[in-house]
Short mmCIF file of C-alpha atoms in Angstrom, two decimals:
data_model
loop_
_atom_site.label_atom_id
_atom_site.label_comp_id
_atom_site.label_asym_id
_atom_site.label_seq_id
_atom_site.Cartn_x
_atom_site.Cartn_y
_atom_site.Cartn_z
CA UNK A 11 -7.52 -9.72 -71.91
CA UNK A 12 -8.56 -8.84 -68.46
CA UNK A 13 -11.11 -6.12 -68.19
CA UNK A 14 -10.28 -2.95 -66.26
CA UNK A 15 -12.85 -1.25 -63.96
CA UNK A 16 -13.10 2.48 -64.17
CA UNK A 17 -14.52 4.66 -61.39
CA UNK A 18 -16.27 7.94 -61.94
CA UNK A 19 -14.68 10.38 -59.43
CA UNK A 20 -18.13 11.99 -58.89
CA UNK A 21 -19.69 8.64 -57.84
CA UNK A 22 -16.71 7.83 -55.64
CA UNK A 23 -17.16 11.06 -53.70
CA UNK A 24 -20.87 10.34 -53.32
CA UNK A 25 -20.08 6.88 -51.82
CA UNK A 26 -17.60 8.28 -49.40
CA UNK A 27 -20.07 10.88 -48.16
CA UNK A 28 -22.78 8.26 -47.75
CA UNK A 29 -20.65 5.97 -45.75
CA UNK A 30 -19.63 8.77 -43.43
CA UNK A 31 -23.27 9.59 -42.59
CA UNK A 32 -24.68 8.16 -39.36
CA UNK A 33 -26.46 4.82 -39.79
CA UNK A 34 -29.53 5.99 -37.74
CA UNK A 35 -31.17 9.34 -37.43
CA UNK A 36 -31.50 11.07 -34.05
CA UNK A 37 -34.96 9.66 -33.40
CA UNK A 38 -33.84 6.09 -34.17
CA UNK A 39 -30.73 6.51 -31.99
CA UNK A 40 -32.95 7.53 -29.06
CA UNK A 41 -35.25 4.47 -29.66
CA UNK A 42 -32.24 2.15 -29.69
CA UNK A 43 -30.74 3.81 -26.53
CA UNK A 44 -33.96 3.38 -24.59
CA UNK A 45 -34.29 -0.27 -25.62
CA UNK A 46 -30.64 -1.12 -24.75
CA UNK A 47 -30.93 0.65 -21.39
CA UNK A 48 -34.22 -1.01 -20.37
CA UNK A 49 -34.23 -4.44 -21.87
CA UNK A 50 -31.88 -6.21 -19.41
CA UNK A 51 -34.33 -5.11 -16.53
CA UNK A 52 -37.52 -6.49 -18.20
CA UNK A 53 -38.61 -10.09 -17.51
CA UNK A 54 -41.20 -12.46 -18.88
CA UNK A 55 -43.44 -14.09 -16.28
CA UNK A 56 -45.19 -17.40 -16.69
CA UNK A 57 -47.85 -18.15 -14.08
CA UNK A 58 -49.19 -21.64 -13.76
CA UNK A 59 -52.49 -22.28 -12.14
CA UNK A 60 -53.74 -25.83 -11.29
CA UNK A 61 -57.41 -26.30 -12.24
CA UNK A 62 -59.52 -29.46 -12.05
CA UNK A 63 -61.28 -31.14 -14.91
CA UNK A 64 -64.63 -32.97 -14.91
CA UNK A 65 -62.92 -36.07 -13.66
CA UNK A 66 -61.15 -34.24 -10.89
CA UNK A 67 -57.80 -34.51 -12.63
CA UNK A 68 -55.30 -31.63 -12.29
CA UNK A 69 -55.01 -29.53 -15.42
CA UNK A 70 -52.26 -26.86 -15.34
CA UNK A 71 -53.23 -23.55 -17.00
CA UNK A 72 -50.54 -21.03 -17.86
CA UNK A 73 -50.68 -17.31 -18.34
CA UNK A 74 -48.02 -14.89 -19.44
CA UNK A 75 -47.10 -11.36 -18.51
CA UNK A 76 -44.14 -9.12 -17.96
CA UNK A 77 -42.31 -7.41 -15.02
CA UNK A 78 -39.14 -5.50 -14.23
CA UNK A 79 -36.23 -5.94 -11.89
CA UNK A 80 -36.13 -3.47 -8.91
CA UNK A 81 -32.78 -4.44 -7.35
CA UNK A 82 -29.81 -6.73 -7.49
CA UNK A 83 -31.37 -8.85 -4.63
CA UNK A 84 -33.97 -10.13 -7.18
CA UNK A 85 -37.09 -8.13 -6.34
CA UNK A 86 -39.49 -7.90 -9.34
CA UNK A 87 -42.51 -5.69 -9.77
CA UNK A 88 -45.49 -6.79 -11.88
CA UNK A 89 -49.33 -6.73 -11.85
CA UNK A 90 -51.17 -8.92 -9.36
CA UNK A 91 -53.48 -10.16 -12.06
CA UNK A 92 -50.39 -11.59 -13.89
CA UNK A 93 -49.61 -13.98 -11.03
CA UNK A 94 -53.03 -14.35 -9.31
CA UNK A 95 -53.74 -17.74 -10.73
CA UNK A 96 -50.46 -19.18 -9.20
CA UNK A 97 -51.89 -18.44 -5.74
CA UNK A 98 -54.16 -21.42 -6.22
CA UNK A 99 -51.58 -24.20 -5.98
CA UNK A 100 -49.55 -23.05 -8.98
CA UNK A 101 -46.12 -21.60 -9.59
CA UNK A 102 -44.35 -18.57 -11.12
CA UNK A 103 -41.37 -18.69 -13.52
CA UNK A 104 -39.40 -15.73 -14.54
CA UNK A 105 -37.32 -15.55 -17.78
CA UNK A 106 -34.62 -12.89 -18.00
CA UNK A 107 -33.65 -11.18 -21.18
CA UNK A 108 -30.65 -13.52 -21.53
CA UNK A 109 -33.22 -16.43 -21.61
CA UNK A 110 -32.21 -17.83 -18.27
CA UNK A 111 -35.22 -19.08 -16.27
CA UNK A 112 -35.81 -18.94 -12.50
CA UNK A 113 -38.49 -20.08 -10.16
CA UNK A 114 -40.06 -17.02 -8.50
CA UNK A 115 -41.54 -16.61 -5.01
CA UNK A 116 -44.45 -14.26 -4.50
CA UNK A 117 -43.30 -11.90 -1.75
CA UNK A 118 -46.40 -9.83 -1.36
CA UNK A 119 -49.41 -8.58 -3.31
CA UNK A 120 -51.49 -5.42 -3.24
CA UNK A 121 -54.82 -6.40 -4.91
CA UNK A 122 -56.16 -2.88 -4.44
CA UNK A 123 -53.53 -1.39 -6.69
CA UNK A 124 -53.12 -4.55 -8.78
CA UNK A 125 -49.47 -4.87 -7.90
CA UNK A 126 -47.27 -7.81 -6.84
CA UNK A 127 -43.70 -8.24 -5.75
CA UNK A 128 -41.80 -11.42 -6.75
CA UNK A 129 -38.32 -12.55 -5.82
CA UNK A 130 -35.75 -14.64 -7.73
CA UNK A 131 -32.31 -15.76 -6.78
CA UNK A 132 -30.16 -14.96 -9.80
CA UNK A 133 -26.63 -13.38 -10.40
CA UNK A 134 -25.77 -10.11 -12.10
CA UNK A 135 -29.22 -8.63 -12.29
CA UNK A 136 -29.70 -5.27 -13.84
CA UNK A 137 -32.34 -3.14 -11.99
CA UNK A 138 -34.57 -0.82 -13.88
CA UNK A 139 -34.20 2.97 -13.36
CA UNK A 140 -37.39 4.38 -11.86
CA UNK A 141 -38.35 7.93 -12.75
CA UNK A 142 -38.17 10.32 -9.84
CA UNK A 143 -41.92 11.02 -10.12
CA UNK A 144 -44.86 10.55 -12.39
CA UNK A 145 -46.29 13.91 -11.36
CA UNK A 146 -46.06 16.42 -14.19
CA UNK A 147 -46.26 14.00 -17.09
CA UNK A 148 -47.52 15.74 -20.19
CA UNK A 149 -49.94 14.63 -22.86
CA UNK A 150 -47.94 14.29 -26.02
CA UNK A 151 -44.80 13.15 -24.22
CA UNK A 152 -43.15 10.17 -25.95
CA UNK A 153 -43.33 6.80 -24.18
CA UNK A 154 -42.15 3.28 -24.77
CA UNK A 155 -43.48 -0.08 -23.63
CA UNK A 156 -41.37 -3.21 -23.39
CA UNK A 157 -42.84 -6.61 -22.56
CA UNK A 158 -44.00 -10.03 -23.66
CA UNK A 159 -47.09 -9.48 -25.88
CA UNK A 160 -48.53 -12.85 -27.02
CA UNK A 161 -45.35 -14.46 -25.68
CA UNK A 162 -43.09 -12.47 -28.03
CA UNK A 163 -40.33 -11.64 -25.63
CA UNK A 164 -38.38 -8.43 -25.72
CA UNK A 165 -40.91 -6.45 -27.77
CA UNK A 166 -40.73 -2.67 -27.69
CA UNK A 167 -43.49 -0.32 -28.92
CA UNK A 168 -43.63 3.37 -29.04
CA UNK A 169 -46.24 6.10 -28.68
CA UNK A 170 -47.26 9.17 -26.72
CA UNK A 171 -49.10 9.89 -23.52
CA UNK A 172 -52.67 10.24 -24.71
CA UNK A 173 -54.25 11.36 -21.41
CA UNK A 174 -53.86 11.20 -17.63
CA UNK A 175 -57.11 10.01 -16.18
CA UNK A 176 -58.70 7.87 -13.43
CA UNK A 177 -60.00 4.55 -14.66
CA UNK A 178 -61.70 1.52 -13.15
CA UNK A 179 -59.55 -1.61 -13.22
CA UNK A 180 -61.34 -4.77 -14.57
CA UNK A 181 -58.94 -6.80 -12.43
CA UNK A 182 -60.50 -5.73 -9.13
CA UNK A 183 -62.99 -2.93 -9.77
CA UNK A 184 -60.83 -0.38 -7.90
CA UNK A 185 -59.99 2.89 -9.43
CA UNK A 186 -56.47 3.55 -10.80
CA UNK A 187 -55.78 7.21 -9.95
CA UNK A 188 -53.86 9.28 -12.52
CA UNK A 189 -53.56 6.31 -14.90
CA UNK A 190 -51.30 6.97 -17.88
CA UNK A 191 -53.22 6.43 -21.09
CA UNK A 192 -51.01 5.73 -24.15
CA UNK A 193 -51.39 4.82 -27.84
CA UNK A 194 -48.14 2.70 -27.67
CA UNK A 195 -49.36 -0.70 -28.85
CA UNK A 196 -49.90 -3.05 -25.85
CA UNK A 197 -51.42 -6.52 -25.89
CA UNK A 198 -51.95 -9.50 -23.63
CA UNK A 199 -48.57 -10.30 -22.18
CA UNK A 200 -47.55 -6.67 -21.80
CA UNK A 201 -49.22 -6.48 -18.37
CA UNK A 202 -46.73 -5.74 -15.57
CA UNK A 203 -44.09 -4.47 -17.91
CA UNK A 204 -42.57 -1.07 -17.76
CA UNK A 205 -43.80 2.09 -19.53
CA UNK A 206 -40.70 4.20 -20.08
CA UNK A 207 -39.97 7.92 -20.86
CA UNK A 208 -37.42 8.93 -23.51
CA UNK A 209 -34.59 8.49 -20.98
CA UNK A 210 -35.49 4.96 -20.45
CA UNK A 211 -36.85 5.49 -16.89
CA UNK A 212 -39.96 3.72 -15.69
CA UNK A 213 -42.88 6.11 -15.39
CA UNK A 214 -45.56 3.45 -15.11
CA UNK A 215 -46.60 -0.23 -15.04
CA UNK A 216 -48.51 -1.32 -18.13
CA UNK A 217 -51.75 -2.74 -16.77
CA UNK A 218 -54.73 -2.97 -19.10
CA UNK A 219 -55.90 -2.39 -22.64
CA UNK A 220 -59.19 -1.25 -24.18
CA UNK A 221 -60.60 -3.10 -27.13
CA UNK A 222 -62.78 -6.12 -28.04
CA UNK A 223 -61.04 -9.17 -26.52
CA UNK A 224 -60.04 -11.67 -29.13
CA UNK A 225 -60.75 -9.26 -31.98
CA UNK A 226 -58.74 -6.06 -31.94
CA UNK A 227 -56.62 -6.49 -28.82
CA UNK A 228 -54.54 -3.45 -29.42
CA UNK A 229 -56.94 -0.55 -30.05
CA UNK A 230 -54.44 2.25 -29.44
CA UNK A 231 -55.68 2.65 -25.86
CA UNK A 232 -53.51 1.22 -23.12
CA UNK A 233 -53.19 2.23 -19.48
CA UNK A 234 -50.39 2.13 -16.96
CA UNK A 235 -50.32 2.49 -13.15
CA UNK A 236 -48.20 5.67 -12.38
CA UNK A 237 -44.83 4.96 -10.83
CA UNK A 238 -45.83 7.24 -7.87
CA UNK A 239 -48.48 4.68 -6.81
CA UNK A 240 -45.95 1.82 -7.11
CA UNK A 241 -43.36 3.80 -5.10
CA UNK A 242 -45.84 4.24 -2.27
CA UNK A 243 -46.41 0.54 -2.21
CA UNK A 244 -42.69 -0.19 -2.35
CA UNK A 245 -42.07 2.27 0.48
CA UNK A 246 -44.62 0.38 2.62
CA UNK A 247 -42.86 -2.85 1.89
CA UNK A 248 -39.46 -1.43 2.74
CA UNK A 249 -40.69 -0.03 6.07
CA UNK A 250 -43.11 -2.67 7.23
CA UNK A 251 -42.43 -5.71 5.16
CA UNK A 252 -45.98 -5.59 3.70
CA UNK A 253 -48.38 -3.26 2.06
CA UNK A 254 -50.30 -0.99 4.42
CA UNK A 255 -53.65 -0.12 2.96
CA UNK A 256 -55.71 2.53 4.69
CA UNK A 257 -59.21 1.80 6.09
CA UNK A 258 -61.99 3.62 7.93
CA UNK A 259 -63.06 0.34 9.50
CA UNK A 260 -66.78 0.71 8.63
CA UNK A 261 -69.50 -1.22 6.90
CA UNK A 262 -71.38 1.28 4.76
CA UNK A 263 -74.43 1.54 2.47
CA UNK A 264 -74.59 3.73 -0.66
CA UNK A 265 -77.45 6.23 -0.55
CA UNK A 266 -79.12 7.74 -3.58
CA UNK A 267 -82.08 10.19 -3.85
CA UNK A 268 -84.72 7.44 -3.62
CA UNK A 269 -83.33 5.87 -0.39
CA UNK A 270 -82.60 9.37 1.04
CA UNK A 271 -86.24 10.38 0.53
CA UNK A 272 -87.60 7.14 2.03
CA UNK A 273 -85.39 7.34 5.05
CA UNK A 274 -85.73 11.03 5.49
CA UNK A 275 -81.94 11.95 5.16
CA UNK A 276 -80.83 15.53 4.85
CA UNK A 277 -78.66 14.86 1.79
CA UNK A 278 -79.53 13.04 -1.52
CA UNK A 279 -76.25 11.19 -1.74
CA UNK A 280 -73.60 9.74 0.55
CA UNK A 281 -72.45 6.66 2.43
CA UNK A 282 -74.48 5.64 5.38
CA UNK A 283 -72.48 4.01 8.18
CA UNK A 284 -74.23 0.72 9.06
CA UNK A 285 -71.56 -0.40 11.45
CA UNK A 286 -68.29 0.77 12.90
CA UNK A 287 -65.88 -2.09 13.56
CA UNK A 288 -64.94 -2.39 17.27
CA UNK A 289 -61.56 -0.84 18.02
CA UNK A 290 -61.35 0.56 14.47
CA UNK A 291 -60.47 4.03 13.02
CA UNK A 292 -64.09 5.27 12.72
CA UNK A 293 -65.08 4.13 16.33
CA UNK A 294 -61.96 5.74 17.80
CA UNK A 295 -62.85 9.04 16.05
CA UNK A 296 -66.37 9.02 17.39
CA UNK A 297 -68.32 8.12 14.32
CA UNK A 298 -71.59 6.24 14.88
CA UNK A 299 -73.08 3.18 13.13
CA UNK A 300 -76.80 2.45 12.78
CA UNK A 301 -79.23 1.12 15.41
CA UNK A 302 -82.38 0.46 13.49
CA UNK A 303 -82.86 -2.77 11.51
CA UNK A 304 -84.63 -2.52 8.18
CA UNK A 305 -84.74 -4.13 4.74
CA UNK A 306 -83.76 -2.85 1.32
CA UNK A 307 -85.56 -5.31 -0.92
CA UNK A 308 -84.59 -8.69 0.62
CA UNK A 309 -81.35 -7.41 2.24
CA UNK A 310 -81.20 -6.45 5.87
CA UNK A 311 -79.67 -3.04 6.49
CA UNK A 312 -78.99 -0.97 9.62
CA UNK A 313 -80.26 2.62 9.64
CA UNK A 314 -79.72 5.61 11.90
CA UNK A 315 -75.91 5.93 11.55
CA UNK A 316 -73.82 8.90 10.41
CA UNK A 317 -74.12 9.79 6.72
CA UNK A 318 -70.67 10.52 5.16
CA UNK A 319 -70.82 13.37 2.60
CA UNK A 320 -67.27 14.72 2.49
CA UNK A 321 -63.75 13.45 2.85
CA UNK A 322 -61.12 16.21 3.21
CA UNK A 323 -63.56 18.70 1.57
CA UNK A 324 -64.13 16.24 -1.36
CA UNK A 325 -67.76 15.31 -1.99
CA UNK A 326 -68.56 11.66 -1.34
CA UNK A 327 -71.55 10.41 -3.32
CA UNK A 328 -70.76 6.68 -3.44
CA UNK A 329 -68.24 3.98 -2.46
CA UNK A 330 -66.12 4.72 -5.53
CA UNK A 331 -65.66 8.36 -4.46
CA UNK A 332 -64.55 7.19 -1.07
CA UNK A 333 -62.17 4.61 -2.63
CA UNK A 334 -60.58 7.34 -4.82
CA UNK A 335 -59.88 9.54 -1.81
CA UNK A 336 -58.61 6.60 0.28
CA UNK A 337 -56.16 5.71 -2.52
CA UNK A 338 -54.51 9.11 -2.02
CA UNK A 339 -53.65 8.25 1.57
CA UNK A 340 -51.73 5.79 3.77
CA UNK A 341 -52.60 4.04 7.00
CA UNK A 342 -51.85 6.43 9.82
CA UNK A 343 -52.82 9.60 7.93
CA UNK A 344 -55.28 11.98 9.66
CA UNK A 345 -58.28 13.07 7.48
CA UNK A 346 -61.44 15.12 8.06
CA UNK A 347 -64.71 13.21 7.59
CA UNK A 348 -67.86 15.31 7.24
CA UNK A 349 -71.15 13.60 8.22
CA UNK A 350 -74.77 14.32 8.84
CA UNK A 351 -75.90 13.04 12.29
CA UNK A 352 -79.66 13.46 12.01
CA UNK A 353 -79.87 17.01 10.58
CA UNK A 354 -76.71 18.25 12.11
CA UNK A 355 -73.55 18.51 10.02
CA UNK A 356 -70.37 17.52 11.88
CA UNK A 357 -66.64 17.17 11.12
CA UNK A 358 -64.50 14.39 12.57
CA UNK A 359 -60.75 13.96 12.56
CA UNK A 360 -60.00 10.30 11.77
CA UNK A 361 -56.66 8.57 11.89
CA UNK A 362 -56.89 6.04 9.05
CA UNK A 363 -56.46 2.40 10.15
CA UNK A 364 -54.39 -0.34 8.59
CA UNK A 365 -56.48 -2.91 6.65
CA UNK A 366 -54.15 -5.65 7.80
CA UNK A 367 -55.23 -4.99 11.39
CA UNK A 368 -58.94 -4.64 10.71
CA UNK A 369 -60.66 -6.36 13.66
CA UNK A 370 -63.43 -8.25 11.69
CA UNK A 371 -65.79 -8.18 8.74
CA UNK A 372 -65.75 -6.35 5.46
CA UNK A 373 -64.63 -2.76 5.57
CA UNK A 374 -64.21 0.40 3.57
#
């Protein structure tokens, strides 16, 4: 005869309780919510650069990175180093989360902040939600990175903010102020993608990793450009159609104790103005360049100019210090520059110039 199954009432009640319990705990639900909110805004970026082989034949080289959608009109933010190769006769292709591919135009770049704006023409785009500010971020705060590590699209990793610190960018040598350090696993291909808070808002742009290239790419130390820096760049673009980087319009020489002693300067450190560019910010403010030709090793230098020692009460000992302070400002801002002219200490009010309008030559 047919067998009859019997059910233990205790087991039955256990099963019904188990099936009524939520499938995911609170933490998992938050992870899933962040991913679902942010993923449609994250894009993969393939940059193609044309190089030439030994026989002068074109050899396309491709690199991959990430980015995120800013608006329904198709503006996309990424790192400049992700697409820089395409500027040499190459092209940029963007792949959306739904796998549709679009050719992208490079709208503008800000090499100083390692940022680039792209544009695609595509329907039904989902813009990312930018955090109101990256000021006040706390070490220990949970963060998420979504991007394209090693070409693995739609990858999310999670960690915390490990520190907020200034760090030199290997892409251009400039300092990233208030960079967000995280232990969320990031790898080649994550560059340009969003770093998100627990609400799925973009607080930074994943930019670089620490580790031994080719060995342990993810060493638990990644860095992101804070969203406040990106917003300043985007504001410039919205107002002026380009990025306005501030400049003093000077050519300068770093001074250390040795040079200061040899030249007889009143301070051991600073930036000696060799030349003020005609019509530039420094010249308009009354700062002086040098008049005496000399040599440092085999390099010709010009001595006798003003020695910059402070920028808005912040000590300036080298070009990096000045770069750090300049990064906090915009073209058109008024700042106080403190210099030694001979033995006399003087303050000058300087209206920062626009690097785009710099009359000639290299500048700071």
